[in-house]
Tab-separated table of C-alpha atoms in Angstrom:
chain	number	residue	atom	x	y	z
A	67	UNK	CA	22.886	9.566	-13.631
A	68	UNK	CA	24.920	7.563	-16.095
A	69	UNK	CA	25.054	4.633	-13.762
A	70	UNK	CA	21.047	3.652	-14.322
A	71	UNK	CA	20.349	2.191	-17.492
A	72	UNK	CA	17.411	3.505	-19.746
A	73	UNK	CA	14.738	1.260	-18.047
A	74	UNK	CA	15.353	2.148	-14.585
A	75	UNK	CA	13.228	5.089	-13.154
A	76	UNK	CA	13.928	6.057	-9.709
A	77	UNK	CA	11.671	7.483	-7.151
A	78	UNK	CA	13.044	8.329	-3.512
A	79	UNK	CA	10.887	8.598	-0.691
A	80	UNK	CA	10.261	8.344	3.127
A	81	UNK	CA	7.949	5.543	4.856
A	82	UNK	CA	8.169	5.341	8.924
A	83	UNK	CA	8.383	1.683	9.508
A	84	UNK	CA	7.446	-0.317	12.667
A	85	UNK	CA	10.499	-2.541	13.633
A	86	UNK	CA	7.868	-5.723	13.104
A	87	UNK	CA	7.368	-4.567	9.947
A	88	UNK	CA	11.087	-4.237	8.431
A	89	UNK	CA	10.662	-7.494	6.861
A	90	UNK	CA	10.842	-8.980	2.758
A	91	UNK	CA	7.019	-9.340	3.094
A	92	UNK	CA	6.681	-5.829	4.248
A	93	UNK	CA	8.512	-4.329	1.976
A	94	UNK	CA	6.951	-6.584	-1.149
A	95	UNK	CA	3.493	-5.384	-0.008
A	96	UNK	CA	4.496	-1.584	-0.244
A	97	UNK	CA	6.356	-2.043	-3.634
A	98	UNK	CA	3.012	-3.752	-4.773
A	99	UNK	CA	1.198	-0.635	-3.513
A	100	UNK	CA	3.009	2.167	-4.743
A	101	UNK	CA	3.545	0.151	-8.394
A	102	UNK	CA	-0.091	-0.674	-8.535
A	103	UNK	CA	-0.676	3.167	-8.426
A	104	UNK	CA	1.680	3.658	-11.337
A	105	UNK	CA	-0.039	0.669	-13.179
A	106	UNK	CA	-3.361	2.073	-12.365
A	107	UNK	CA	-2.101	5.669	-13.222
A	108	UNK	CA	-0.623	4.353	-16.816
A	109	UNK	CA	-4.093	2.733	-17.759
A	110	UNK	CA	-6.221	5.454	-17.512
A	111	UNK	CA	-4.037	8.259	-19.557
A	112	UNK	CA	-3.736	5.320	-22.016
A	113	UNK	CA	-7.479	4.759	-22.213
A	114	UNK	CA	-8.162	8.565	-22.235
A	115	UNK	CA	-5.653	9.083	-24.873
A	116	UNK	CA	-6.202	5.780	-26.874
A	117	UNK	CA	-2.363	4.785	-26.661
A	118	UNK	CA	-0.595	1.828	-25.700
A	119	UNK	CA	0.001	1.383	-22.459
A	120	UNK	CA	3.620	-0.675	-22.434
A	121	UNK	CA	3.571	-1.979	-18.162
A	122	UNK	CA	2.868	-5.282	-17.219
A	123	UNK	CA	-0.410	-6.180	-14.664
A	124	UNK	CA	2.739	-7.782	-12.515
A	125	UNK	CA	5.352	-6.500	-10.871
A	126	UNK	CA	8.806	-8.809	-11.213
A	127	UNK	CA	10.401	-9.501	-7.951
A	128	UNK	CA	13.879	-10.477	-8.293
A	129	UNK	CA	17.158	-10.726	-6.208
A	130	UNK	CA	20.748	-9.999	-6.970
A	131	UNK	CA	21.799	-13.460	-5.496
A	132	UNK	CA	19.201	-15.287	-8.071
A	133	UNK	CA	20.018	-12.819	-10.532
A	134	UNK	CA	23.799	-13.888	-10.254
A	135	UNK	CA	23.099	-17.841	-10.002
A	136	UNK	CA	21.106	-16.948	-13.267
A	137	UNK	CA	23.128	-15.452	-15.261
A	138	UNK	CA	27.037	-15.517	-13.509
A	139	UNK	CA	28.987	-14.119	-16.425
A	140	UNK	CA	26.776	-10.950	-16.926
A	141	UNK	CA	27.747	-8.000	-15.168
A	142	UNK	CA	25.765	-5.921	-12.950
A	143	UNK	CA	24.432	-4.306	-16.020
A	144	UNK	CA	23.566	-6.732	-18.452
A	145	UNK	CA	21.590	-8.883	-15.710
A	146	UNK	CA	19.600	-5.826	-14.978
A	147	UNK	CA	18.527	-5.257	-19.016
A	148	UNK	CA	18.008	-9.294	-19.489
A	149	UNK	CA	15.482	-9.582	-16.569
A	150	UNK	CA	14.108	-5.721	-17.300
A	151	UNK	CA	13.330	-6.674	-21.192
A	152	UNK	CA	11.926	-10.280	-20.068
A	153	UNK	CA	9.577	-9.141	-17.349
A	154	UNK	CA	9.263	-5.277	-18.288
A	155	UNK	CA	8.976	-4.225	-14.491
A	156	UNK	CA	11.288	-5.412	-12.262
A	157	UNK	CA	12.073	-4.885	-8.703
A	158	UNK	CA	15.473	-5.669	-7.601
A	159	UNK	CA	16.172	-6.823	-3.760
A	160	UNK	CA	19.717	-7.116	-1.871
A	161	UNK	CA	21.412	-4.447	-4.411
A	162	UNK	CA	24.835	-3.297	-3.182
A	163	UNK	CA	27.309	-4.347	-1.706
A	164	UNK	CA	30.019	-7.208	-2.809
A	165	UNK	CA	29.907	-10.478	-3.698
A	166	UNK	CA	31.807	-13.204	-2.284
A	167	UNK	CA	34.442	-13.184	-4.596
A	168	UNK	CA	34.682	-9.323	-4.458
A	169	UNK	CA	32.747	-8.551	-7.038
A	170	UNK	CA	29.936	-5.158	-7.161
A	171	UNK	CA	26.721	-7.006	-6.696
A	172	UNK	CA	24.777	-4.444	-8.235
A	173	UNK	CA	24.809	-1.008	-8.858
């Protein structure tokens, strides 16, 4: 939809969680997981094919509170491409919502 920049591929999909589990760490673990398999995925079509392959080994982390205190006059969309053509894969945590002063923390 015309809300997701160019760089932003979405995937949607269902994970029962243990209430001990619904934690940062948790969650960091599975995003490691599931990008690893895309990572993995990505290096053997490139090898097979002889192309580039254009994802980094490592994942970005990043929240929208640092990604504010970073970069405060950006908007929502701007902070997104500066950290997504820095790091190339980024995942964003604490999206939504407002920010203190009212503002859409992220899209």
């Amino acid at each position: 939809d015309f809300t997701h920049s160019l760089y932003v591929d979405q995937f949607d999909w269902e994970k029962h969680i243990a209430a001990e589990d619904r934690n940062i760490d948790y969650l960091k673990a599975t995003v490691k997981a599931i990008y690893k398999a895309l990572y993995d995925t990505e290096q053997a079509v490139c090898k097979k094919f002889g192309i580039d392959a254009y994802l980094p080994e490592e994942l970005t982390f990043a929240t929208s509170d640092d990604m504010i205190k970073e970069h405060p006059t950006a908007t929502p969309k701007e902070r997104e491409n500066i950290l997504c053509e820095k790091h190339k894969a980024v995942f964003f945590i604490g999206i939504g919502g407002m920010k203190p002063d009212g503002q859409l923390r992220h899209d």
